Short mmCIF file of C-alpha atoms in Angstrom, two decimals:
data_model
loop_
_atom_site.label_atom_id
_atom_site.label_comp_id
_atom_site.label_asym_id
_atom_site.label_seq_id
_atom_site.Cartn_x
_atom_site.Cartn_y
_atom_site.Cartn_z
CA VAL A 192 -36.19 18.77 80.97
CA TYR A 193 -36.82 15.06 81.51
CA LYS A 194 -37.85 13.16 78.41
CA ARG A 195 -38.93 9.58 78.02
CA GLN A 196 -38.62 8.13 74.52
CA THR A 197 -39.09 4.65 73.07
CA VAL A 198 -37.42 2.97 70.11
CA ALA A 199 -39.42 -0.10 69.05
CA PHE A 200 -39.02 -2.62 66.21
CA ALA A 201 -35.93 -0.86 64.88
CA THR A 202 -32.65 -2.08 63.43
CA ILE A 203 -29.66 0.14 64.17
CA ALA A 204 -26.67 -1.34 62.35
CA ASP A 205 -23.42 -0.49 60.55
CA ASN A 206 -23.11 3.08 61.82
CA SER A 207 -19.96 4.85 62.82
CA THR A 208 -18.85 8.16 64.16
CA GLY A 209 -15.43 9.70 64.31
CA VAL A 210 -16.60 12.10 66.98
CA GLU A 211 -14.38 12.33 70.00
CA MET A 212 -15.08 14.45 73.03
CA ASP A 213 -11.86 16.00 74.20
CA VAL A 214 -10.64 18.58 76.65
CA VAL A 215 -7.55 20.72 76.12
CA THR A 216 -5.56 21.28 79.31
CA ASP A 217 -2.21 23.08 79.33
CA GLY A 218 -2.00 22.81 75.55
CA GLU A 219 -2.49 19.02 75.48
CA ALA A 220 -5.64 17.28 74.29
CA THR A 221 -7.04 14.47 76.39
CA ILE A 222 -9.64 12.18 74.88
CA LEU A 223 -12.44 11.70 77.40
CA ALA A 224 -14.69 9.40 75.42
CA GLU A 225 -15.39 8.25 71.92
CA GLN A 226 -19.09 8.39 71.20
CA THR A 227 -20.89 5.33 69.96
CA GLY A 228 -21.89 4.69 66.38
CA GLY A 229 -25.17 3.15 67.54
CA VAL A 230 -27.33 4.63 70.30
CA TRP A 231 -26.06 7.57 72.34
CA ASN A 232 -28.48 8.81 74.99
CA GLU A 233 -27.40 12.14 76.42
CA ALA A 234 -30.19 12.70 78.97
CA GLY A 235 -33.51 11.31 80.15
CA THR A 236 -34.49 7.69 79.59
CA LEU A 237 -34.44 5.86 76.27
CA ASN A 238 -36.61 2.74 76.22
CA LEU A 239 -35.75 -0.07 73.81
CA SER A 240 -38.33 -2.64 72.73
CA ASN A 241 -37.95 -5.37 70.07
CA THR A 242 -34.90 -3.54 68.73
CA LEU A 243 -31.74 -4.93 67.17
CA ILE A 244 -28.47 -3.00 67.61
CA ALA A 245 -25.44 -4.48 65.89
CA ALA A 246 -22.25 -4.13 63.88
CA GLN A 247 -21.36 -0.53 64.62
CA GLY A 248 -18.27 0.64 62.74
CA GLU A 249 -16.70 2.67 65.56
CA GLY A 250 -17.53 2.95 69.22
CA GLY A 251 -20.04 0.59 70.78
CA ASN A 252 -23.69 -0.13 70.24
CA CYS A 253 -24.86 1.94 73.22
CA GLY A 254 -23.40 4.81 75.18
CA GLY A 255 -24.35 7.68 77.40
CA SER A 256 -26.91 7.10 80.11
CA GLY A 257 -30.48 6.09 80.72
CA VAL A 258 -30.93 3.17 78.29
CA ASN A 259 -33.77 0.99 79.60
CA SER A 260 -34.81 -2.33 78.07
CA GLN A 261 -38.50 -3.10 77.84
CA GLY A 262 -37.56 -6.52 76.47
CA TYR A 263 -36.85 -8.52 73.33
CA ASN A 264 -33.80 -6.57 72.17
CA LEU A 265 -30.51 -7.81 70.73
CA ASP A 266 -27.16 -6.06 71.26
CA ASP A 267 -24.18 -7.81 69.64
CA ASP A 268 -21.41 -6.23 71.74
CA GLY A 269 -22.94 -6.17 75.24
CA SER A 270 -22.59 -2.38 75.61
CA CYS A 271 -26.33 -1.76 76.01
CA THR A 272 -26.45 -3.70 79.32
CA LEU A 273 -29.76 -5.29 78.36
CA ALA A 274 -31.63 -6.95 81.21
CA GLY A 275 -35.25 -7.13 80.04
CA PRO A 276 -37.27 -10.26 79.25
CA GLY A 277 -36.11 -12.02 76.09
CA ASP A 278 -33.07 -9.77 75.65
CA LEU A 279 -29.97 -11.14 73.92
CA SER A 280 -26.71 -9.42 74.84
CA ASP A 281 -23.28 -9.99 73.28
CA VAL A 282 -24.84 -12.26 70.62
CA ASP A 283 -24.12 -12.11 66.87
CA ALA A 284 -27.23 -10.73 65.14
CA MET A 285 -26.40 -12.45 61.84
CA LEU A 286 -27.52 -9.65 59.55
CA ALA A 287 -27.27 -9.49 55.78
CA SER A 288 -25.65 -6.41 54.26
CA LEU A 289 -27.72 -3.28 53.69
CA SER A 290 -29.59 -3.81 50.43
CA ASN A 291 -33.00 -3.79 48.77
CA TYR A 292 -34.92 -6.76 50.18
CA GLY A 293 -38.27 -5.30 49.13
CA GLY A 294 -40.02 -2.12 50.13
CA GLU A 295 -39.05 1.47 49.50
CA THR A 296 -35.91 1.69 51.65
CA PRO A 297 -32.77 -0.42 51.98
CA THR A 298 -32.83 -2.80 54.94
CA HIS A 299 -30.68 -5.33 56.78
CA ALA A 300 -32.35 -8.71 56.36
CA LEU A 301 -31.98 -11.42 59.00
CA LEU A 302 -29.95 -14.41 57.90
CA HIS A 303 -31.52 -17.86 58.25
CA ASP A 304 -29.81 -18.74 61.55
CA SER A 305 -30.19 -15.30 63.14
CA PRO A 306 -31.16 -15.50 66.82
CA ALA A 307 -33.50 -12.53 66.18
CA VAL A 308 -35.86 -14.67 64.07
CA ASP A 309 -39.12 -15.27 66.00
CA ALA A 310 -37.47 -13.85 69.14
CA GLY A 311 -39.56 -10.68 69.52
CA ASP A 312 -42.28 -10.09 72.08
CA PRO A 313 -44.73 -13.05 72.02
CA ALA A 314 -47.60 -10.52 72.33
CA CYS A 315 -46.72 -9.08 68.92
CA GLY A 316 -49.41 -9.87 66.43
CA GLY A 317 -52.28 -8.59 68.51
CA SER A 318 -50.93 -5.06 68.40
CA GLU A 319 -48.86 -2.63 66.37
CA PRO A 320 -46.90 -2.83 64.26
CA GLU A 321 -48.87 -4.98 61.87
CA TRP A 322 -46.09 -4.76 59.28
CA ASP A 323 -42.35 -4.35 59.08
CA GLN A 324 -40.22 -1.61 57.48
CA ARG A 325 -40.92 -3.07 54.02
CA ARG A 326 -44.71 -3.07 54.66
CA MET A 327 -44.73 -6.87 54.87
CA ALA A 328 -47.14 -8.40 57.38
CA ARG A 329 -45.87 -9.47 60.76
CA PRO A 330 -45.67 -11.81 62.55
CA VAL A 331 -44.48 -14.65 60.31
CA ASP A 332 -43.41 -18.12 61.40
CA GLY A 333 -39.77 -17.56 60.44
CA ASP A 334 -38.35 -20.60 62.23
CA ALA A 335 -41.07 -22.99 60.96
CA ASP A 336 -42.03 -24.20 64.45
CA GLY A 337 -45.75 -23.73 63.81
CA GLU A 338 -45.98 -20.46 65.80
CA ALA A 339 -45.96 -17.06 64.11
CA ARG A 340 -43.98 -14.66 66.29
CA CYS A 341 -42.46 -11.27 65.52
CA ASP A 342 -38.77 -10.98 64.85
CA MET A 343 -36.54 -8.51 66.66
CA GLY A 344 -35.72 -5.45 64.57
CA ALA A 345 -37.29 -3.61 61.66
CA VAL A 346 -37.56 -6.49 59.19
CA GLU A 347 -39.55 -9.70 59.48
CA ALA A 348 -37.64 -12.68 58.06
CA VAL A 349 -39.36 -14.60 55.29
CA PHE A 350 -37.50 -17.67 54.09
CA GLU A 351 -38.55 -19.59 51.01
CA ALA A 352 -38.75 -23.36 51.26
CA ASP A 353 -36.06 -25.37 49.46
CA VAL A 354 -38.14 -27.37 47.01
CA SER A 355 -36.67 -29.81 44.55
CA VAL A 356 -38.47 -32.07 42.14
CA GLN A 357 -37.09 -35.44 41.21
CA GLY A 358 -38.43 -37.22 38.24
#
């Protein structure tokens, strides 16, 4: 069975697996491969779009076969072999730790200098999703360049201005 699936506007971070695939031959175990802690595609084609994959505990970000970039993805270890428009490969995602940054579920917020800020598909804003994982509107002008553009990943960065009053 051939399946075609898409992961879009997702953050896959800080996962690990201790799973090893091994074969026993003549009483000795031989480790064939250690599966990834991030995305493991066993069969078919997995499309990635506006997705951030980073900081896996064990293994790499991507493994298996059939990972296809539709663009605007970030992979911090280069294992996803991203080659779509706007992709960033082997680049530090600069994620905050998993915590409550608003919404109903814990998230990984983007740090101020994250290359994922305003780096999603420029067409975002005229289509789904209209909000991020926390149900906050997207896109937002996260880099303050005057253009609202979606961020890569599940969470749209919102930075508060540093305001000081002198008197």
